[in-house]
PDB file of C-alpha atoms in Angstrom:
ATOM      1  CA  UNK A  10     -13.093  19.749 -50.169  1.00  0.00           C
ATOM      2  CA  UNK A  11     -12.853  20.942 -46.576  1.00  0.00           C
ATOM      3  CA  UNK A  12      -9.041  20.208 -46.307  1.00  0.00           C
ATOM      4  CA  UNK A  13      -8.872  22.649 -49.268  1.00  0.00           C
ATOM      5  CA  UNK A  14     -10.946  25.359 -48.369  1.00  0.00           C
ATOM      6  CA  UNK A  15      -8.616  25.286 -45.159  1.00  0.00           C
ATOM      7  CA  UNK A  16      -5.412  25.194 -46.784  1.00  0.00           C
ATOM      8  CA  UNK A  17      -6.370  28.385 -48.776  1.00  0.00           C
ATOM      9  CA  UNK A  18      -7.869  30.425 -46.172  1.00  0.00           C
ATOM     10  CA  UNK A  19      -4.942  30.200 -43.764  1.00  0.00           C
ATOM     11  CA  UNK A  20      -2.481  30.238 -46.820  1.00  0.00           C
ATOM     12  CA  UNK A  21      -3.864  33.775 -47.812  1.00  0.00           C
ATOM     13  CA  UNK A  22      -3.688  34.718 -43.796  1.00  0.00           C
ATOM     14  CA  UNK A  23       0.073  33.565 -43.363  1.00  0.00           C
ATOM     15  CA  UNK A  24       0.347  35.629 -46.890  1.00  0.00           C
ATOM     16  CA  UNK A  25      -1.183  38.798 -45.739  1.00  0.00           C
ATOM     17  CA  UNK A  26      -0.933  38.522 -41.805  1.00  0.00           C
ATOM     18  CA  UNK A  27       2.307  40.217 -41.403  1.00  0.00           C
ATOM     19  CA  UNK A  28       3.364  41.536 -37.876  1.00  0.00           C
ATOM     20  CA  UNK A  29       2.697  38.445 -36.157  1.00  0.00           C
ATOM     21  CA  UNK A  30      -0.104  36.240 -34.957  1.00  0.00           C
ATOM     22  CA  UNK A  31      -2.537  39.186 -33.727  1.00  0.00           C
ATOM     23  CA  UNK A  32      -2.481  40.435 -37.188  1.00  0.00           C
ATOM     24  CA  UNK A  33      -3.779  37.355 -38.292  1.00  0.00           C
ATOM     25  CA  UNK A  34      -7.522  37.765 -36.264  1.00  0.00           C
ATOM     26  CA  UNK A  35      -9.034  40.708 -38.992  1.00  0.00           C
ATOM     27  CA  UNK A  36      -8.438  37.756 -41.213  1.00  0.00           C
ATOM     28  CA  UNK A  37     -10.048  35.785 -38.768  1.00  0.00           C
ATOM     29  CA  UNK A  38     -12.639  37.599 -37.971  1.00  0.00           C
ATOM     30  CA  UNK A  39     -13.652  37.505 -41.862  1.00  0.00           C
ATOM     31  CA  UNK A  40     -13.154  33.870 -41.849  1.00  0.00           C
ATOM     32  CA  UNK A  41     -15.755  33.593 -39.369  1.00  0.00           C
ATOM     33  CA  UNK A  42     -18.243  35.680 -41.200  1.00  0.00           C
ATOM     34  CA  UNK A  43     -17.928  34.137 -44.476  1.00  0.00           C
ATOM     35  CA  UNK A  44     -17.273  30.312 -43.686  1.00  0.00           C
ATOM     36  CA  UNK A  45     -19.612  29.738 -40.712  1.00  0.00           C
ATOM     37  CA  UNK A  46     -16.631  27.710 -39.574  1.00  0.00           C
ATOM     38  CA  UNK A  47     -17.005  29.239 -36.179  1.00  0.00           C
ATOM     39  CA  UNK A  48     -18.813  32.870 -34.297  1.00  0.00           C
ATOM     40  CA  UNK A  49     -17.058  35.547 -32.794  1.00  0.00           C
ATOM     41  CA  UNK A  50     -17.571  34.533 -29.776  1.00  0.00           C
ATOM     42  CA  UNK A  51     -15.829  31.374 -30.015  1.00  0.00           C
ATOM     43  CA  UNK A  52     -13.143  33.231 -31.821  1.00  0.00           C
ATOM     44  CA  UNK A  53     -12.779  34.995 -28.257  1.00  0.00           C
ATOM     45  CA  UNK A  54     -12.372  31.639 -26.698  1.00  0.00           C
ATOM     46  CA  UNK A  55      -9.711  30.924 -29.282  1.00  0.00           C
ATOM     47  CA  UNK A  56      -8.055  33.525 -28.491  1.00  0.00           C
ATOM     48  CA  UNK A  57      -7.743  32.987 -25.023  1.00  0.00           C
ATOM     49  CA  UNK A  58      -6.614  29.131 -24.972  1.00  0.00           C
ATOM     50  CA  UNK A  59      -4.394  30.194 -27.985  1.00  0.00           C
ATOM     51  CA  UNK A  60      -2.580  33.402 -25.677  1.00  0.00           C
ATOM     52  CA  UNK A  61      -2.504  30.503 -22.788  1.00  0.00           C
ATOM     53  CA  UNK A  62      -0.908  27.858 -24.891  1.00  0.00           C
ATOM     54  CA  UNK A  63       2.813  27.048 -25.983  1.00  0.00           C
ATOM     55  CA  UNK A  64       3.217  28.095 -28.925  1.00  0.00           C
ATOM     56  CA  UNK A  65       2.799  30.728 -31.250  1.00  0.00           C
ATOM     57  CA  UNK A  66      -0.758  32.407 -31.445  1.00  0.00           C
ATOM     58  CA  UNK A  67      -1.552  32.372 -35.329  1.00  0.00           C
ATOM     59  CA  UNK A  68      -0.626  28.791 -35.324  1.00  0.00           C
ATOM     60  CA  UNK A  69      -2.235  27.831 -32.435  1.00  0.00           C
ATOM     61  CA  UNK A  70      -5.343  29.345 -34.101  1.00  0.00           C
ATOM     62  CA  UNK A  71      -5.065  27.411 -37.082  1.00  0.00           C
ATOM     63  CA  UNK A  72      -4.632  24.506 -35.613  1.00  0.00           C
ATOM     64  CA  UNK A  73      -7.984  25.154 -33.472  1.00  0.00           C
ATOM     65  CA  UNK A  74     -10.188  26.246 -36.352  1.00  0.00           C
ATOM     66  CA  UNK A  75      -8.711  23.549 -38.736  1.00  0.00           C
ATOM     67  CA  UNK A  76      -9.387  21.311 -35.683  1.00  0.00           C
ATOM     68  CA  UNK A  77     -12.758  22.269 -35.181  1.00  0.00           C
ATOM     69  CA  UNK A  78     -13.947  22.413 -39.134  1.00  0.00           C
ATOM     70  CA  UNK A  79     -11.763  18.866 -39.925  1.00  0.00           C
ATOM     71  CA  UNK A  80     -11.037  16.942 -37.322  1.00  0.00           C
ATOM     72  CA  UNK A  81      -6.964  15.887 -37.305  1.00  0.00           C
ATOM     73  CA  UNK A  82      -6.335  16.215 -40.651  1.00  0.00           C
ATOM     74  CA  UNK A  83      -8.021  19.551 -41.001  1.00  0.00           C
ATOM     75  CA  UNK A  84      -5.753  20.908 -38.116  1.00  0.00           C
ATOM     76  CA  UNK A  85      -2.350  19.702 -39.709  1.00  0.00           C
ATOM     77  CA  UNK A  86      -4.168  21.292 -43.377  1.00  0.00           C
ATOM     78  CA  UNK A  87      -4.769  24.969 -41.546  1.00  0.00           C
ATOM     79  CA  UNK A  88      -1.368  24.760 -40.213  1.00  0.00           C
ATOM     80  CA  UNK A  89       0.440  23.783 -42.946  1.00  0.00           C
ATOM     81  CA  UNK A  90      -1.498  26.648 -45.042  1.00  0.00           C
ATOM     82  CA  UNK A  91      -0.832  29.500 -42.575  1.00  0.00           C
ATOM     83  CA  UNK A  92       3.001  28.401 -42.491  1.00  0.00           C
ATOM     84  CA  UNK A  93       3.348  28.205 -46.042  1.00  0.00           C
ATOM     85  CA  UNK A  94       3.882  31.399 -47.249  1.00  0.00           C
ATOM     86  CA  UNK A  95       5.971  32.128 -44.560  1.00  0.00           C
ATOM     87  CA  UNK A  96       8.659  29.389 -45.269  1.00  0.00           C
ATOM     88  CA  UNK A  97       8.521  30.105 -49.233  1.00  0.00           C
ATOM     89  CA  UNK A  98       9.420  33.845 -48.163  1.00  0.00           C
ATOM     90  CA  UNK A  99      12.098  32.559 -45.639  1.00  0.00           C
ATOM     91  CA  UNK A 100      13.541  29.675 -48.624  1.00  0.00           C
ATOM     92  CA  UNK A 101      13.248  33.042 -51.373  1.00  0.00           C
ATOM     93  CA  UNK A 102      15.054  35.395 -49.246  1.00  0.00           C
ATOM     94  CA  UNK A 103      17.927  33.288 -47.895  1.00  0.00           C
ATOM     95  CA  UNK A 104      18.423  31.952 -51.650  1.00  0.00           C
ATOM     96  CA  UNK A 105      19.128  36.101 -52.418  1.00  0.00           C
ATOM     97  CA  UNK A 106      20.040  37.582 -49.115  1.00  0.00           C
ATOM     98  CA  UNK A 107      23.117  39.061 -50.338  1.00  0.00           C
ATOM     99  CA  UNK A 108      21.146  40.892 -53.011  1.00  0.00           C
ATOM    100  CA  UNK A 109      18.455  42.119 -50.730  1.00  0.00           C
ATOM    101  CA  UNK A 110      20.733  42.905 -47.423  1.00  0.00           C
ATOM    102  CA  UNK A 111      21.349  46.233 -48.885  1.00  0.00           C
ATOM    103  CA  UNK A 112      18.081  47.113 -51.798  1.00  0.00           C
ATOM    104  CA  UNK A 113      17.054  50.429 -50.784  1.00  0.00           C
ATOM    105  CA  UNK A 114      13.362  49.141 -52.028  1.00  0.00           C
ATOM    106  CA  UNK A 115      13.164  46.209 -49.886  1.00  0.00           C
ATOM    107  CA  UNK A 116      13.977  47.768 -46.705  1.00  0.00           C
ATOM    108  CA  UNK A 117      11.920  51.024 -47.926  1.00  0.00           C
ATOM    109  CA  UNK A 118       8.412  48.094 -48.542  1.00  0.00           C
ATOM    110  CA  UNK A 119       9.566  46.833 -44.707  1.00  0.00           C
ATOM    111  CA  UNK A 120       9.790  50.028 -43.392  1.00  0.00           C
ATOM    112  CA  UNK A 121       5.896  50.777 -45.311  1.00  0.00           C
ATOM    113  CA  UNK A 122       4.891  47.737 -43.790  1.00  0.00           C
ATOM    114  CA  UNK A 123       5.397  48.612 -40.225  1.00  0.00           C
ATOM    115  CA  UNK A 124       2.277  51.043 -39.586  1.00  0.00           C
ATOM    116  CA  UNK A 125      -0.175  48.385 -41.700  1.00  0.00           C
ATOM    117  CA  UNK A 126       1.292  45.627 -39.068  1.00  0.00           C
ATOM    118  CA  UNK A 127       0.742  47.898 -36.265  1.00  0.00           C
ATOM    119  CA  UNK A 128      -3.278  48.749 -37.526  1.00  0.00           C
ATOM    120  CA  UNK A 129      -3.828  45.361 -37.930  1.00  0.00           C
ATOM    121  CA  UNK A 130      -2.622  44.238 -34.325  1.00  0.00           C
ATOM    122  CA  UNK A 131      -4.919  47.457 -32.892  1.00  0.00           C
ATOM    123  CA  UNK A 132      -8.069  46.437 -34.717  1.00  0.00           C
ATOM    124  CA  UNK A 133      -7.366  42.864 -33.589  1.00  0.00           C
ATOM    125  CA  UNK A 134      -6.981  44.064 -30.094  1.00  0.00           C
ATOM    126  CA  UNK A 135     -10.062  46.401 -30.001  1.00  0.00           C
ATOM    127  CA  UNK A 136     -12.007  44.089 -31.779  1.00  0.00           C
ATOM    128  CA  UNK A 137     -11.102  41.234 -28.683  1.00  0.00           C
ATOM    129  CA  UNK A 138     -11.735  43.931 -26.265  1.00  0.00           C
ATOM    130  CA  UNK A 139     -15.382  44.624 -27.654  1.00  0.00           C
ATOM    131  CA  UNK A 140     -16.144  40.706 -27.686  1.00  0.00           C
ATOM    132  CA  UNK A 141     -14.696  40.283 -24.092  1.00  0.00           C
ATOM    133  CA  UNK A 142     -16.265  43.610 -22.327  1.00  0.00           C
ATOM    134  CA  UNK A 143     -19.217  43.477 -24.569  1.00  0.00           C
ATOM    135  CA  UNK A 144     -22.101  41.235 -25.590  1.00  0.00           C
ATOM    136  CA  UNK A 145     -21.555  40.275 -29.322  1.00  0.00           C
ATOM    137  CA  UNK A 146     -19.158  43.349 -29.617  1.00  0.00           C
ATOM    138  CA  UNK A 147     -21.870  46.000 -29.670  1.00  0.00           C
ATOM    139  CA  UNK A 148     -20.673  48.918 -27.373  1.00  0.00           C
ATOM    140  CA  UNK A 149     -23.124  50.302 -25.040  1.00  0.00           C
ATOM    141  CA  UNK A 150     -23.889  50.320 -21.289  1.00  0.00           C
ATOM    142  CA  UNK A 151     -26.989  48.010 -21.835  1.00  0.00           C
ATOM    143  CA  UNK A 152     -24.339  45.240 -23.601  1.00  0.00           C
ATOM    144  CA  UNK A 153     -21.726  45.443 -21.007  1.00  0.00           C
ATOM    145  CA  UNK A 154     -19.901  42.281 -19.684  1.00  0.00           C
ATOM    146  CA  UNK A 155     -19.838  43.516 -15.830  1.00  0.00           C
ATOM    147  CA  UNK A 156     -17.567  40.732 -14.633  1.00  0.00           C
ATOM    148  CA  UNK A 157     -15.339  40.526 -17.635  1.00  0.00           C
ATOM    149  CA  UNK A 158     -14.897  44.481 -16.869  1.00  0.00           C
ATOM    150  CA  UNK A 159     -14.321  43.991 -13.061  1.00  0.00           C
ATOM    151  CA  UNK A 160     -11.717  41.278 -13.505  1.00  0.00           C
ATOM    152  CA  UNK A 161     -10.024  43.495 -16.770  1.00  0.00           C
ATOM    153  CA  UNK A 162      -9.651  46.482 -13.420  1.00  0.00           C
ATOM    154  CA  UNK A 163      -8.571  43.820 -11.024  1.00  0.00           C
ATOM    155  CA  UNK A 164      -6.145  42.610 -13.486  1.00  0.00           C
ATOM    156  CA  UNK A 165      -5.013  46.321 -14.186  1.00  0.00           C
ATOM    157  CA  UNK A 166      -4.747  47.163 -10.864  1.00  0.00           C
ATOM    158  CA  UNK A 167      -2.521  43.863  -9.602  1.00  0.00           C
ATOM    159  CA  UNK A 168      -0.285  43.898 -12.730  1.00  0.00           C
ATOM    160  CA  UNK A 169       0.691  47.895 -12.733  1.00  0.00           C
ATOM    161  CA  UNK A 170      -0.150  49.461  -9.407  1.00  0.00           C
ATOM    162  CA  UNK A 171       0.142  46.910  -6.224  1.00  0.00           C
ATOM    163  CA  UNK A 172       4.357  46.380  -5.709  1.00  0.00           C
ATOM    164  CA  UNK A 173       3.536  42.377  -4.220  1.00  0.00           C
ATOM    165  CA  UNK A 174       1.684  41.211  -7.571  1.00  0.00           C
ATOM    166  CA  UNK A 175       3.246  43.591 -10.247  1.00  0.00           C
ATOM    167  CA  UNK A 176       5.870  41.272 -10.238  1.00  0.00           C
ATOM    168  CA  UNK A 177       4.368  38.182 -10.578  1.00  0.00           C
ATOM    169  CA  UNK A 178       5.152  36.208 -14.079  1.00  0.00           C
ATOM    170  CA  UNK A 179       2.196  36.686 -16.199  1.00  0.00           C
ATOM    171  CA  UNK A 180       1.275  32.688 -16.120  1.00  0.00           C
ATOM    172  CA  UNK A 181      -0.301  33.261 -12.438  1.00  0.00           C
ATOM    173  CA  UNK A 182      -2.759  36.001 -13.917  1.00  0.00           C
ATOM    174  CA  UNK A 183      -3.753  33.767 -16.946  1.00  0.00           C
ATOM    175  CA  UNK A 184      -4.261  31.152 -14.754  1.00  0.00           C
ATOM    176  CA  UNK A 185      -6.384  32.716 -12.338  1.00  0.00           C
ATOM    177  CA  UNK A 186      -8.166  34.590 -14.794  1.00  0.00           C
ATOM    178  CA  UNK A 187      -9.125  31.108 -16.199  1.00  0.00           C
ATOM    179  CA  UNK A 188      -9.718  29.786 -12.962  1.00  0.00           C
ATOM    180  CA  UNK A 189     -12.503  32.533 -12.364  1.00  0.00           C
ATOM    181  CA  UNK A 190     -13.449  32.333 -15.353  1.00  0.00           C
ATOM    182  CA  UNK A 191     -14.386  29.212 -15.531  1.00  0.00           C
ATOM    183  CA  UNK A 192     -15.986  29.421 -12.017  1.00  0.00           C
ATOM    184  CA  UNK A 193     -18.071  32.886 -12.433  1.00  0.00           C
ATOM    185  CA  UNK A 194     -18.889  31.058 -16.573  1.00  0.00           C
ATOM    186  CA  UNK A 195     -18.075  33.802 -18.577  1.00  0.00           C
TER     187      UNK A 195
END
């Protein structure tokens, strides 16, 4: 019964979750709150092993979750149900591409779905920001991650201001910010 709860949440995220694998975490983050598969908080952990893994994030994620809730075969389940939709879509439009290269109500639903894929990315992105900086997302100065702040200015500061490390790839920040990480635990 697991394997099919699986399939069907991540088939309704690879439905919905367009704009890439950030849009998928709102769907996440509702997963989390009505399954009990997993907490925010290791949602935030997710998140970071998924950004710092080959591989693209929303499947990554799946994999992790299905993983986590199913062992093996519930990680190959989530996966195959968040890439679902997406290869029907793919199979449907190259079966009528001609037909659709020029509809002036295709491109005018793509062009509509822009701004709903770029909402979905922000709240994805605030809502990681207020589980990284903040305990259990509540924003005040009593809930404050200090260290997760200081190393988010450090980060800042290396990656856009200082001319020796703003041209580092971005592999040697993820991998010190692990490092620390895992040696200040947080």
């Amino acid at each position: 019964m697991i394997y099919l709860q699986l399939f069907l949440e991540f088939f309704k995220t690879g439905l919905f979750a367009v704009g890439g694998g950030m849009a998928t975490l709102p769907f996440l983050y509702d997963m989390a709150e009505r399954t009990g598969w997993f907490t925010a908080a290791q949602l935030a952990d997710m998140i970071a092993v998924s950004e710092s893994t080959p591989g693209p994030i929303g499947v990554n994620m799946a994999t992790y979750v299905g993983y986590v809730s199913g062992g093996v075969g519930g990680a190959l389940i989530a996966t195959l149900g968040l890439i679902t939709p997406s290869v029907i879509v793919v199979l449907i439009i190259a079966a009528f591409l001609k037909a659709f290269r020029d509809n002036r109500f295709v491109n005018a639903a793509f062009y509509g779905l822009r701004p709903a894929s770029t909402a979905m990315v922000a709240s994805a992105g605030l809502t990681v920001l207020g589980v990284t900086l903040f305990q259990d997302g509540v924003v005040s100065l009593e809930t404050v991650h200090w260290k997760a702040v200081v190393l988010a200015a450090v980060l800042l500061v290396l990656t856009r201001w200082v001319k020796p490390t703003k041209k580092l790839h971005p592999i040697i920040f993820i991998l010190a910010s692990g490092v620390i990480g895992a040696l200040l635990k947080f």
